[in-house]
Amino acid sequence: MKRRINRARSGKQRVLVTPEGIALPVTVAGRGARVGALILDLLIIVMLIIGTSIALMQVAGGAAQIAQAVDGKGAGAQVLQFLIVVWIVAMFLLRNAYFLYFELGPRGATPGKRMTGIRIAARDGGRLTAEMVIARNLLRDIEMFLPIPLIAMAGPDNGMAWLAAAGWLAIFLLFPLFNRDALRAGDVIAGSWVLERPKQKLEAAMTTSEAPVAERFQFRFEEHELAVYGEFELQALERVLREDRTDAVETVYQTIAEKIGRNDGWGAERRFLSDYYTQLRARLEAGMRMGRRKADKHSGG
């Protein structure tokens, strides 16, 4: 087992242990994918900033009207000041709320991350909390959004000031190169990491028994007992059943039994899990046919 885990920790492969005690193989996202995702997200933000600026300028009556209002002190100037405040607030929201909104969502990924096939996850195997997402994104201001304007304002002619700002930016940009998991400083503070997104398609079923339902299952589960888990947990359970290690089977049985309030599987833990797996899979596949997906236990559906 130890040898298998060590092999899994080589390269970009890691082992993530969930709060349920399930060991899951995961793949750390490459640095290239992370840079590509950031560039795509910044391009989207820039386009939103340009669109918002043009819309506010149209509301203000165009550039010519704005120039006239700047020199005046009447109602036009007051309207202009209000629109400038709106623009500043919009720029702040686009720069910060963009990342928070998408990363706090069920997919844990911005549009750029989705396009490059990566997502954020908690390093302890638990749920990605709002505190983690806020912490990692607020630190982005220190890592990138503050030093870049300072570099632009100082200019190479200002010597030490420019070098200090450039060094500040370089330290944070190069930080992911000096740790195995390519963590940003924000990831270190928040306890998060960026992983390659697992395939969403369910793998082939472990069993295709055509026996009648009454004969096929020793344990039957109610709808509310199956509704607590999703595709992520189903695939984890499938791996546990395929590996068939006694300690893992007992640990996962205890976790699931406690979660759904059952205690009738003692002595038949593997059969309990196998029946739960088959019925959970059937429920998820039925949901997909109706256009509903439940990615994991935190998702609705």
PDB file of C-alpha atoms in Angstrom:
ATOM      1  CA  MET A   1       0.000   0.000   0.000  1.00  0.00           C
ATOM      2  CA  LYS A   2       2.743   2.425   1.002  1.00  0.00           C
ATOM      3  CA  ARG A   3       4.578   1.619  -2.213  1.00  0.00           C
ATOM      4  CA  ARG A   4       1.409   2.249  -4.253  1.00  0.00           C
ATOM      5  CA  ILE A   5       0.814   5.614  -2.586  1.00  0.00           C
ATOM      6  CA  ASN A   6       4.420   6.644  -3.144  1.00  0.00           C
ATOM      7  CA  ARG A   7       4.081   5.780  -6.827  1.00  0.00           C
ATOM      8  CA  ALA A   8       0.876   7.827  -6.966  1.00  0.00           C
ATOM      9  CA  ARG A   9       2.723  10.812  -5.458  1.00  0.00           C
ATOM     10  CA  SER A  10       5.265  10.872  -8.240  1.00  0.00           C
ATOM     11  CA  GLY A  11       4.951  13.427 -11.046  1.00  0.00           C
ATOM     12  CA  LYS A  12       1.626  15.238 -10.934  1.00  0.00           C
ATOM     13  CA  GLN A  13      -0.264  12.373  -9.295  1.00  0.00           C
ATOM     14  CA  ARG A  14      -1.316  12.805  -5.678  1.00  0.00           C
ATOM     15  CA  VAL A  15      -3.525  10.958  -3.200  1.00  0.00           C
ATOM     16  CA  LEU A  16      -6.322  12.987  -1.633  1.00  0.00           C
ATOM     17  CA  VAL A  17      -8.031  11.558   1.447  1.00  0.00           C
ATOM     18  CA  THR A  18     -11.610  12.752   1.856  1.00  0.00           C
ATOM     19  CA  PRO A  19     -13.251  13.330   5.264  1.00  0.00           C
ATOM     20  CA  GLU A  20     -15.002   9.981   4.674  1.00  0.00           C
ATOM     21  CA  GLY A  21     -11.589   8.275   4.684  1.00  0.00           C
ATOM     22  CA  ILE A  22     -11.638   7.539   0.950  1.00  0.00           C
ATOM     23  CA  ALA A  23      -8.233   7.795  -0.750  1.00  0.00           C
ATOM     24  CA  LEU A  24      -8.670   9.344  -4.181  1.00  0.00           C
ATOM     25  CA  PRO A  25      -6.000   9.671  -6.859  1.00  0.00           C
ATOM     26  CA  VAL A  26      -5.943  13.224  -8.220  1.00  0.00           C
ATOM     27  CA  THR A  27      -3.764  15.042 -10.731  1.00  0.00           C
ATOM     28  CA  VAL A  28      -2.271  18.433  -9.935  1.00  0.00           C
ATOM     29  CA  ALA A  29      -2.860  20.936 -12.736  1.00  0.00           C
ATOM     30  CA  GLY A  30       0.192  21.839 -14.773  1.00  0.00           C
ATOM     31  CA  ARG A  31       1.702  25.313 -14.584  1.00  0.00           C
ATOM     32  CA  GLY A  32       1.003  25.864 -18.295  1.00  0.00           C
ATOM     33  CA  ALA A  33      -2.699  25.127 -17.830  1.00  0.00           C
ATOM     34  CA  ARG A  34      -2.869  27.522 -14.889  1.00  0.00           C
ATOM     35  CA  VAL A  35      -1.153  30.325 -16.816  1.00  0.00           C
ATOM     36  CA  GLY A  36      -3.426  29.701 -19.798  1.00  0.00           C
ATOM     37  CA  ALA A  37      -6.507  29.844 -17.570  1.00  0.00           C
ATOM     38  CA  LEU A  38      -5.355  33.111 -15.993  1.00  0.00           C
ATOM     39  CA  ILE A  39      -4.717  34.681 -19.394  1.00  0.00           C
ATOM     40  CA  LEU A  40      -8.178  33.651 -20.628  1.00  0.00           C
ATOM     41  CA  ASP A  41      -9.824  35.017 -17.484  1.00  0.00           C
ATOM     42  CA  LEU A  42      -7.914  38.307 -17.748  1.00  0.00           C
ATOM     43  CA  LEU A  43      -8.959  38.649 -21.398  1.00  0.00           C
ATOM     44  CA  ILE A  44     -12.588  38.135 -20.392  1.00  0.00           C
ATOM     45  CA  ILE A  45     -12.242  40.698 -17.599  1.00  0.00           C
ATOM     46  CA  VAL A  46     -10.629  43.223 -19.960  1.00  0.00           C
ATOM     47  CA  MET A  47     -13.464  42.762 -22.458  1.00  0.00           C
ATOM     48  CA  LEU A  48     -16.007  43.263 -19.667  1.00  0.00           C
ATOM     49  CA  ILE A  49     -14.165  46.399 -18.524  1.00  0.00           C
ATOM     50  CA  ILE A  50     -14.147  47.806 -22.054  1.00  0.00           C
ATOM     51  CA  GLY A  51     -17.835  46.990 -22.532  1.00  0.00           C
ATOM     52  CA  THR A  52     -18.774  48.530 -19.186  1.00  0.00           C
ATOM     53  CA  SER A  53     -16.721  51.668 -19.911  1.00  0.00           C
ATOM     54  CA  ILE A  54     -18.303  52.133 -23.347  1.00  0.00           C
ATOM     55  CA  ALA A  55     -21.794  51.659 -21.890  1.00  0.00           C
ATOM     56  CA  LEU A  56     -21.188  54.255 -19.163  1.00  0.00           C
ATOM     57  CA  MET A  57     -19.741  56.672 -21.694  1.00  0.00           C
ATOM     58  CA  GLN A  58     -22.879  56.286 -23.785  1.00  0.00           C
ATOM     59  CA  VAL A  59     -24.976  57.009 -20.689  1.00  0.00           C
ATOM     60  CA  ALA A  60     -22.873  60.127 -20.065  1.00  0.00           C
ATOM     61  CA  GLY A  61     -23.549  61.326 -23.603  1.00  0.00           C
ATOM     62  CA  GLY A  62     -20.215  60.455 -25.195  1.00  0.00           C
ATOM     63  CA  ALA A  63     -16.654  61.617 -24.784  1.00  0.00           C
ATOM     64  CA  ALA A  64     -17.399  65.162 -25.947  1.00  0.00           C
ATOM     65  CA  GLN A  65     -20.095  65.644 -23.321  1.00  0.00           C
ATOM     66  CA  ILE A  66     -17.801  64.209 -20.649  1.00  0.00           C
ATOM     67  CA  ALA A  67     -15.055  66.665 -21.586  1.00  0.00           C
ATOM     68  CA  GLN A  68     -17.490  69.567 -21.321  1.00  0.00           C
ATOM     69  CA  ALA A  69     -18.840  68.316 -17.995  1.00  0.00           C
ATOM     70  CA  VAL A  70     -15.318  68.055 -16.546  1.00  0.00           C
ATOM     71  CA  ASP A  71     -14.845  71.813 -16.978  1.00  0.00           C
ATOM     72  CA  GLY A  72     -18.307  72.694 -15.642  1.00  0.00           C
ATOM     73  CA  LYS A  73     -19.853  72.702 -12.164  1.00  0.00           C
ATOM     74  CA  GLY A  74     -23.522  72.221 -12.981  1.00  0.00           C
ATOM     75  CA  ALA A  75     -25.778  69.192 -13.084  1.00  0.00           C
ATOM     76  CA  GLY A  76     -23.727  67.668 -15.902  1.00  0.00           C
ATOM     77  CA  ALA A  77     -20.629  67.640 -13.702  1.00  0.00           C
ATOM     78  CA  GLN A  78     -22.521  65.964 -10.855  1.00  0.00           C
ATOM     79  CA  VAL A  79     -23.851  63.286 -13.176  1.00  0.00           C
ATOM     80  CA  LEU A  80     -20.343  62.731 -14.450  1.00  0.00           C
ATOM     81  CA  GLN A  81     -18.997  62.362 -10.911  1.00  0.00           C
ATOM     82  CA  PHE A  82     -21.714  59.806 -10.162  1.00  0.00           C
ATOM     83  CA  LEU A  83     -20.857  57.813 -13.288  1.00  0.00           C
ATOM     84  CA  ILE A  84     -17.168  57.876 -12.368  1.00  0.00           C
ATOM     85  CA  VAL A  85     -18.041  56.386  -8.972  1.00  0.00           C
ATOM     86  CA  VAL A  86     -20.134  53.728 -10.721  1.00  0.00           C
ATOM     87  CA  TRP A  87     -17.205  52.975 -13.032  1.00  0.00           C
ATOM     88  CA  ILE A  88     -14.771  52.612 -10.104  1.00  0.00           C
ATOM     89  CA  VAL A  89     -17.143  50.245  -8.283  1.00  0.00           C
ATOM     90  CA  ALA A  90     -17.706  48.252 -11.487  1.00  0.00           C
ATOM     91  CA  MET A  91     -13.950  47.914 -12.032  1.00  0.00           C
ATOM     92  CA  PHE A  92     -13.469  46.671  -8.462  1.00  0.00           C
ATOM     93  CA  LEU A  93     -16.261  44.118  -8.860  1.00  0.00           C
ATOM     94  CA  LEU A  94     -15.015  42.894 -12.230  1.00  0.00           C
ATOM     95  CA  ARG A  95     -11.496  42.462 -10.864  1.00  0.00           C
ATOM     96  CA  ASN A  96     -12.469  40.657  -7.672  1.00  0.00           C
ATOM     97  CA  ALA A  97     -16.063  39.418  -7.838  1.00  0.00           C
ATOM     98  CA  TYR A  98     -15.402  37.651 -11.149  1.00  0.00           C
ATOM     99  CA  PHE A  99     -13.103  35.091  -9.509  1.00  0.00           C
ATOM    100  CA  LEU A 100     -15.195  34.830  -6.331  1.00  0.00           C
ATOM    101  CA  TYR A 101     -18.457  34.273  -8.194  1.00  0.00           C
ATOM    102  CA  PHE A 102     -17.211  31.460 -10.397  1.00  0.00           C
ATOM    103  CA  GLU A 103     -14.917  29.749  -7.893  1.00  0.00           C
ATOM    104  CA  LEU A 104     -17.611  29.701  -5.209  1.00  0.00           C
ATOM    105  CA  GLY A 105     -19.937  27.982  -7.660  1.00  0.00           C
ATOM    106  CA  PRO A 106     -20.482  24.211  -7.753  1.00  0.00           C
ATOM    107  CA  ARG A 107     -17.803  23.766 -10.444  1.00  0.00           C
ATOM    108  CA  GLY A 108     -15.105  25.600  -8.477  1.00  0.00           C
ATOM    109  CA  ALA A 109     -13.712  27.061 -11.672  1.00  0.00           C
ATOM    110  CA  THR A 110     -13.725  30.282 -13.659  1.00  0.00           C
ATOM    111  CA  PRO A 111     -14.506  30.161 -17.412  1.00  0.00           C
ATOM    112  CA  GLY A 112     -10.749  30.156 -18.098  1.00  0.00           C
ATOM    113  CA  LYS A 113     -10.222  27.176 -15.809  1.00  0.00           C
ATOM    114  CA  ARG A 114     -13.124  25.313 -17.387  1.00  0.00           C
ATOM    115  CA  MET A 115     -11.679  25.837 -20.857  1.00  0.00           C
ATOM    116  CA  THR A 116      -8.305  24.485 -19.744  1.00  0.00           C
ATOM    117  CA  GLY A 117      -9.831  21.564 -17.805  1.00  0.00           C
ATOM    118  CA  ILE A 118      -8.811  22.487 -14.272  1.00  0.00           C
ATOM    119  CA  ARG A 119     -10.580  23.386 -11.043  1.00  0.00           C
ATOM    120  CA  ILE A 120      -9.885  24.428  -7.446  1.00  0.00           C
ATOM    121  CA  ALA A 121     -10.160  21.969  -4.548  1.00  0.00           C
ATOM    122  CA  ALA A 122      -9.400  21.971  -0.842  1.00  0.00           C
ATOM    123  CA  ARG A 123      -6.115  20.233  -0.012  1.00  0.00           C
ATOM    124  CA  ASP A 124      -7.642  18.523   3.037  1.00  0.00           C
ATOM    125  CA  GLY A 125     -10.228  16.728   0.875  1.00  0.00           C
ATOM    126  CA  GLY A 126     -13.124  18.689   2.384  1.00  0.00           C
ATOM    127  CA  ARG A 127     -15.399  21.224   0.800  1.00  0.00           C
ATOM    128  CA  LEU A 128     -13.960  24.337  -0.753  1.00  0.00           C
ATOM    129  CA  THR A 129     -15.228  27.019   1.613  1.00  0.00           C
ATOM    130  CA  ALA A 130     -16.012  30.655   0.947  1.00  0.00           C
ATOM    131  CA  GLU A 131     -13.195  31.657   3.309  1.00  0.00           C
ATOM    132  CA  MET A 132     -10.667  29.723   1.207  1.00  0.00           C
ATOM    133  CA  VAL A 133     -11.838  31.259  -2.069  1.00  0.00           C
ATOM    134  CA  ILE A 134     -11.916  34.783  -0.635  1.00  0.00           C
ATOM    135  CA  ALA A 135      -8.438  34.406   0.902  1.00  0.00           C
ATOM    136  CA  ARG A 136      -6.793  33.075  -2.288  1.00  0.00           C
ATOM    137  CA  ASN A 137      -8.366  35.775  -4.434  1.00  0.00           C
ATOM    138  CA  LEU A 138      -7.732  38.708  -2.115  1.00  0.00           C
ATOM    139  CA  LEU A 139      -4.071  37.742  -2.128  1.00  0.00           C
ATOM    140  CA  ARG A 140      -4.096  38.042  -5.929  1.00  0.00           C
ATOM    141  CA  ASP A 141      -4.189  41.814  -5.420  1.00  0.00           C
ATOM    142  CA  ILE A 142      -0.892  41.610  -3.526  1.00  0.00           C
ATOM    143  CA  GLU A 143       0.586  39.124  -5.977  1.00  0.00           C
ATOM    144  CA  MET A 144      -0.290  40.864  -9.216  1.00  0.00           C
ATOM    145  CA  PHE A 145      -2.819  43.702  -9.294  1.00  0.00           C
ATOM    146  CA  LEU A 146      -0.841  46.021  -6.984  1.00  0.00           C
ATOM    147  CA  PRO A 147       2.738  45.627  -8.292  1.00  0.00           C
ATOM    148  CA  ILE A 148       1.800  45.918 -11.996  1.00  0.00           C
ATOM    149  CA  PRO A 149       0.398  49.485 -11.670  1.00  0.00           C
ATOM    150  CA  LEU A 150       3.396  50.420  -9.511  1.00  0.00           C
ATOM    151  CA  ILE A 151       5.772  49.176 -12.222  1.00  0.00           C
ATOM    152  CA  ALA A 152       3.851  51.164 -14.844  1.00  0.00           C
ATOM    153  CA  MET A 153       3.808  54.344 -12.737  1.00  0.00           C
ATOM    154  CA  ALA A 154       7.435  54.152 -11.605  1.00  0.00           C
ATOM    155  CA  GLY A 155       8.954  53.384 -15.006  1.00  0.00           C
ATOM    156  CA  PRO A 156      12.520  52.134 -15.580  1.00  0.00           C
ATOM    157  CA  ASP A 157      13.851  55.688 -15.142  1.00  0.00           C
ATOM    158  CA  ASN A 158      12.983  55.630 -11.439  1.00  0.00           C
ATOM    159  CA  GLY A 159      15.631  53.044 -10.677  1.00  0.00           C
ATOM    160  CA  MET A 160      15.112  51.535  -7.225  1.00  0.00           C
ATOM    161  CA  ALA A 161      11.355  52.095  -7.138  1.00  0.00           C
ATOM    162  CA  TRP A 162      10.924  50.270 -10.439  1.00  0.00           C
ATOM    163  CA  LEU A 163      13.269  47.457  -9.374  1.00  0.00           C
ATOM    164  CA  ALA A 164      11.447  47.046  -6.066  1.00  0.00           C
ATOM    165  CA  ALA A 165       8.053  46.764  -7.780  1.00  0.00           C
ATOM    166  CA  ALA A 166       9.444  44.396 -10.434  1.00  0.00           C
ATOM    167  CA  GLY A 167      11.070  42.238  -7.749  1.00  0.00           C
ATOM    168  CA  TRP A 168       7.798  42.173  -5.817  1.00  0.00           C
ATOM    169  CA  LEU A 169       5.946  40.900  -8.886  1.00  0.00           C
ATOM    170  CA  ALA A 170       8.685  38.405  -9.814  1.00  0.00           C
ATOM    171  CA  ILE A 171       8.695  36.782  -6.354  1.00  0.00           C
ATOM    172  CA  PHE A 172       4.997  35.944  -6.544  1.00  0.00           C
ATOM    173  CA  LEU A 173       5.025  34.971 -10.227  1.00  0.00           C
ATOM    174  CA  LEU A 174       7.905  32.547  -9.680  1.00  0.00           C
ATOM    175  CA  PHE A 175       6.510  31.151  -6.419  1.00  0.00           C
ATOM    176  CA  PRO A 176       4.701  28.201  -8.129  1.00  0.00           C
ATOM    177  CA  LEU A 177       8.002  27.063  -9.656  1.00  0.00           C
ATOM    178  CA  PHE A 178       9.489  26.276  -6.253  1.00  0.00           C
ATOM    179  CA  ASN A 179       6.947  23.811  -4.881  1.00  0.00           C
ATOM    180  CA  ARG A 180       5.793  20.410  -6.155  1.00  0.00           C
ATOM    181  CA  ASP A 181       2.114  21.276  -6.348  1.00  0.00           C
ATOM    182  CA  ALA A 182       2.607  24.551  -8.272  1.00  0.00           C
ATOM    183  CA  LEU A 183       0.876  26.434  -5.470  1.00  0.00           C
ATOM    184  CA  ARG A 184       0.428  30.194  -5.597  1.00  0.00           C
ATOM    185  CA  ALA A 185       0.982  32.107  -2.379  1.00  0.00           C
ATOM    186  CA  GLY A 186      -2.802  32.429  -2.303  1.00  0.00           C
ATOM    187  CA  ASP A 187      -3.162  28.637  -2.373  1.00  0.00           C
ATOM    188  CA  VAL A 188      -0.725  28.270   0.530  1.00  0.00           C
ATOM    189  CA  ILE A 189      -2.679  30.775   2.621  1.00  0.00           C
ATOM    190  CA  ALA A 190      -6.106  29.373   1.713  1.00  0.00           C
ATOM    191  CA  GLY A 191      -5.248  25.651   1.905  1.00  0.00           C
ATOM    192  CA  SER A 192      -6.342  25.074  -1.690  1.00  0.00           C
ATOM    193  CA  TRP A 193      -4.762  23.633  -4.808  1.00  0.00           C
ATOM    194  CA  VAL A 194      -5.637  23.422  -8.483  1.00  0.00           C
ATOM    195  CA  LEU A 195      -6.347  20.001  -9.963  1.00  0.00           C
ATOM    196  CA  GLU A 196      -7.098  18.615 -13.360  1.00  0.00           C
ATOM    197  CA  ARG A 197     -10.851  18.219 -13.653  1.00  0.00           C
ATOM    198  CA  PRO A 198     -11.928  14.552 -13.494  1.00  0.00           C
ATOM    199  CA  LYS A 199     -13.913  13.116 -16.360  1.00  0.00           C
ATOM    200  CA  GLN A 200     -17.619  13.689 -15.813  1.00  0.00           C
ATOM    201  CA  LYS A 201     -18.769  10.651 -17.750  1.00  0.00           C
ATOM    202  CA  LEU A 202     -19.600   7.695 -15.546  1.00  0.00           C
ATOM    203  CA  GLU A 203     -17.399   4.668 -16.093  1.00  0.00           C
ATOM    204  CA  ALA A 204     -18.840   1.372 -17.191  1.00  0.00           C
ATOM    205  CA  ALA A 205     -20.925  -0.298 -14.541  1.00  0.00           C
ATOM    206  CA  MET A 206     -19.188  -2.913 -12.403  1.00  0.00           C
ATOM    207  CA  THR A 207     -22.115  -5.296 -12.715  1.00  0.00           C
ATOM    208  CA  THR A 208     -24.798  -5.787 -15.346  1.00  0.00           C
ATOM    209  CA  SER A 209     -26.929  -8.336 -13.535  1.00  0.00           C
ATOM    210  CA  GLU A 210     -30.322  -8.958 -15.097  1.00  0.00           C
ATOM    211  CA  ALA A 211     -31.691 -10.699 -12.010  1.00  0.00           C
ATOM    212  CA  PRO A 212     -34.979  -9.417 -10.543  1.00  0.00           C
ATOM    213  CA  VAL A 213     -34.582  -6.533  -8.135  1.00  0.00           C
ATOM    214  CA  ALA A 214     -35.742  -8.558  -5.126  1.00  0.00           C
ATOM    215  CA  GLU A 215     -33.040 -11.174  -5.801  1.00  0.00           C
ATOM    216  CA  ARG A 216     -30.343  -8.746  -6.860  1.00  0.00           C
ATOM    217  CA  PHE A 217     -30.183  -6.650  -3.690  1.00  0.00           C
ATOM    218  CA  GLN A 218     -29.740  -7.731  -0.107  1.00  0.00           C
ATOM    219  CA  PHE A 219     -29.984  -4.101   0.958  1.00  0.00           C
ATOM    220  CA  ARG A 220     -32.511  -1.657  -0.474  1.00  0.00           C
ATOM    221  CA  PHE A 221     -32.014   2.088  -0.076  1.00  0.00           C
ATOM    222  CA  GLU A 222     -34.580   4.851   0.008  1.00  0.00           C
ATOM    223  CA  GLU A 223     -34.438   7.901  -2.230  1.00  0.00           C
ATOM    224  CA  HIS A 224     -33.240  10.197   0.554  1.00  0.00           C
ATOM    225  CA  GLU A 225     -30.446   7.728   1.420  1.00  0.00           C
ATOM    226  CA  LEU A 226     -29.164   7.769  -2.152  1.00  0.00           C
ATOM    227  CA  ALA A 227     -29.581  11.524  -2.574  1.00  0.00           C
ATOM    228  CA  VAL A 228     -26.690  12.369  -0.233  1.00  0.00           C
ATOM    229  CA  TYR A 229     -23.966  11.402  -2.729  1.00  0.00           C
ATOM    230  CA  GLY A 230     -23.133  12.259  -6.336  1.00  0.00           C
ATOM    231  CA  GLU A 231     -20.876  11.212  -9.220  1.00  0.00           C
ATOM    232  CA  PHE A 232     -17.650  12.052  -7.408  1.00  0.00           C
ATOM    233  CA  GLU A 233     -18.480   9.812  -4.457  1.00  0.00           C
ATOM    234  CA  LEU A 234     -19.814   7.101  -6.782  1.00  0.00           C
ATOM    235  CA  GLN A 235     -16.491   6.896  -8.599  1.00  0.00           C
ATOM    236  CA  ALA A 236     -14.622   6.858  -5.279  1.00  0.00           C
ATOM    237  CA  LEU A 237     -16.838   4.039  -4.038  1.00  0.00           C
ATOM    238  CA  GLU A 238     -16.254   2.119  -7.251  1.00  0.00           C
ATOM    239  CA  ARG A 239     -12.499   2.336  -6.761  1.00  0.00           C
ATOM    240  CA  VAL A 240     -12.834   1.050  -3.200  1.00  0.00           C
ATOM    241  CA  LEU A 241     -14.908  -1.912  -4.389  1.00  0.00           C
ATOM    242  CA  ARG A 242     -12.509  -2.726  -7.214  1.00  0.00           C
ATOM    243  CA  GLU A 243      -9.460  -2.629  -4.916  1.00  0.00           C
ATOM    244  CA  ASP A 244     -11.408  -4.659  -2.315  1.00  0.00           C
ATOM    245  CA  ARG A 245      -9.150  -3.889   0.631  1.00  0.00           C
ATOM    246  CA  THR A 246     -10.761  -4.913   3.900  1.00  0.00           C
ATOM    247  CA  ASP A 247      -9.697  -1.829   5.852  1.00  0.00           C
ATOM    248  CA  ALA A 248     -10.918   0.564   3.147  1.00  0.00           C
ATOM    249  CA  VAL A 249     -14.235  -1.282   2.735  1.00  0.00           C
ATOM    250  CA  GLU A 250     -14.904  -1.150   6.491  1.00  0.00           C
ATOM    251  CA  THR A 251     -13.950   2.530   6.718  1.00  0.00           C
ATOM    252  CA  VAL A 252     -16.173   3.533   3.813  1.00  0.00           C
ATOM    253  CA  TYR A 253     -19.028   1.364   5.084  1.00  0.00           C
ATOM    254  CA  GLN A 254     -18.906   3.070   8.490  1.00  0.00           C
ATOM    255  CA  THR A 255     -18.872   6.479   6.835  1.00  0.00           C
ATOM    256  CA  ILE A 256     -21.800   5.829   4.510  1.00  0.00           C
ATOM    257  CA  ALA A 257     -23.840   3.945   7.118  1.00  0.00           C
ATOM    258  CA  GLU A 258     -23.426   6.794   9.581  1.00  0.00           C
ATOM    259  CA  LYS A 259     -24.220   9.377   6.908  1.00  0.00           C
ATOM    260  CA  ILE A 260     -27.527   7.751   5.941  1.00  0.00           C
ATOM    261  CA  GLY A 261     -28.411   6.480   9.437  1.00  0.00           C
ATOM    262  CA  ARG A 262     -28.184   2.728   8.768  1.00  0.00           C
ATOM    263  CA  ASN A 263     -26.554   0.016  10.905  1.00  0.00           C
ATOM    264  CA  ASP A 264     -27.847  -3.160   9.276  1.00  0.00           C
ATOM    265  CA  GLY A 265     -24.756  -3.879   7.184  1.00  0.00           C
ATOM    266  CA  TRP A 266     -22.424  -5.179   9.884  1.00  0.00           C
ATOM    267  CA  GLY A 267     -20.806  -8.434   8.784  1.00  0.00           C
ATOM    268  CA  ALA A 268     -21.788  -7.796   5.172  1.00  0.00           C
ATOM    269  CA  GLU A 269     -20.035  -4.505   4.568  1.00  0.00           C
ATOM    270  CA  ARG A 270     -18.959  -5.242   1.017  1.00  0.00           C
ATOM    271  CA  ARG A 271     -22.433  -6.398  -0.026  1.00  0.00           C
ATOM    272  CA  PHE A 272     -23.887  -3.284   1.613  1.00  0.00           C
ATOM    273  CA  LEU A 273     -21.523  -1.041  -0.375  1.00  0.00           C
ATOM    274  CA  SER A 274     -22.052  -2.995  -3.595  1.00  0.00           C
ATOM    275  CA  ASP A 275     -25.821  -2.640  -3.335  1.00  0.00           C
ATOM    276  CA  TYR A 276     -25.490   1.030  -2.462  1.00  0.00           C
ATOM    277  CA  TYR A 277     -23.183   1.567  -5.443  1.00  0.00           C
ATOM    278  CA  THR A 278     -25.566  -0.115  -7.896  1.00  0.00           C
ATOM    279  CA  GLN A 279     -28.626   1.782  -6.693  1.00  0.00           C
ATOM    280  CA  LEU A 280     -26.798   5.099  -6.486  1.00  0.00           C
ATOM    281  CA  ARG A 281     -25.522   4.636 -10.021  1.00  0.00           C
ATOM    282  CA  ALA A 282     -29.029   3.853 -11.277  1.00  0.00           C
ATOM    283  CA  ARG A 283     -30.341   6.996  -9.578  1.00  0.00           C
ATOM    284  CA  LEU A 284     -27.637   9.220 -11.081  1.00  0.00           C
ATOM    285  CA  GLU A 285     -28.095   7.781 -14.576  1.00  0.00           C
ATOM    286  CA  ALA A 286     -31.858   8.296 -14.331  1.00  0.00           C
ATOM    287  CA  GLY A 287     -31.216  11.904 -13.352  1.00  0.00           C
ATOM    288  CA  MET A 288     -28.929  12.408 -16.354  1.00  0.00           C
ATOM    289  CA  ARG A 289     -31.636  11.163 -18.706  1.00  0.00           C
ATOM    290  CA  MET A 290     -33.893  13.859 -17.235  1.00  0.00           C
ATOM    291  CA  GLY A 291     -31.203  16.515 -17.661  1.00  0.00           C
ATOM    292  CA  ARG A 292     -30.220  16.600 -13.982  1.00  0.00           C
ATOM    293  CA  ARG A 293     -26.670  16.064 -12.779  1.00  0.00           C
ATOM    294  CA  LYS A 294     -25.318  15.757  -9.263  1.00  0.00           C
ATOM    295  CA  ALA A 295     -21.581  16.208  -9.483  1.00  0.00           C
ATOM    296  CA  ASP A 296     -20.874  15.516  -5.821  1.00  0.00           C
ATOM    297  CA  LYS A 297     -22.445  15.513  -2.377  1.00  0.00           C
ATOM    298  CA  HIS A 298     -22.398  19.309  -2.256  1.00  0.00           C
ATOM    299  CA  SER A 299     -24.390  19.714  -5.463  1.00  0.00           C
ATOM    300  CA  GLY A 300     -28.163  19.892  -5.670  1.00  0.00           C
ATOM    301  CA  GLY A 301     -30.236  17.300  -7.519  1.00  0.00           C
TER     302      GLY A 301
END
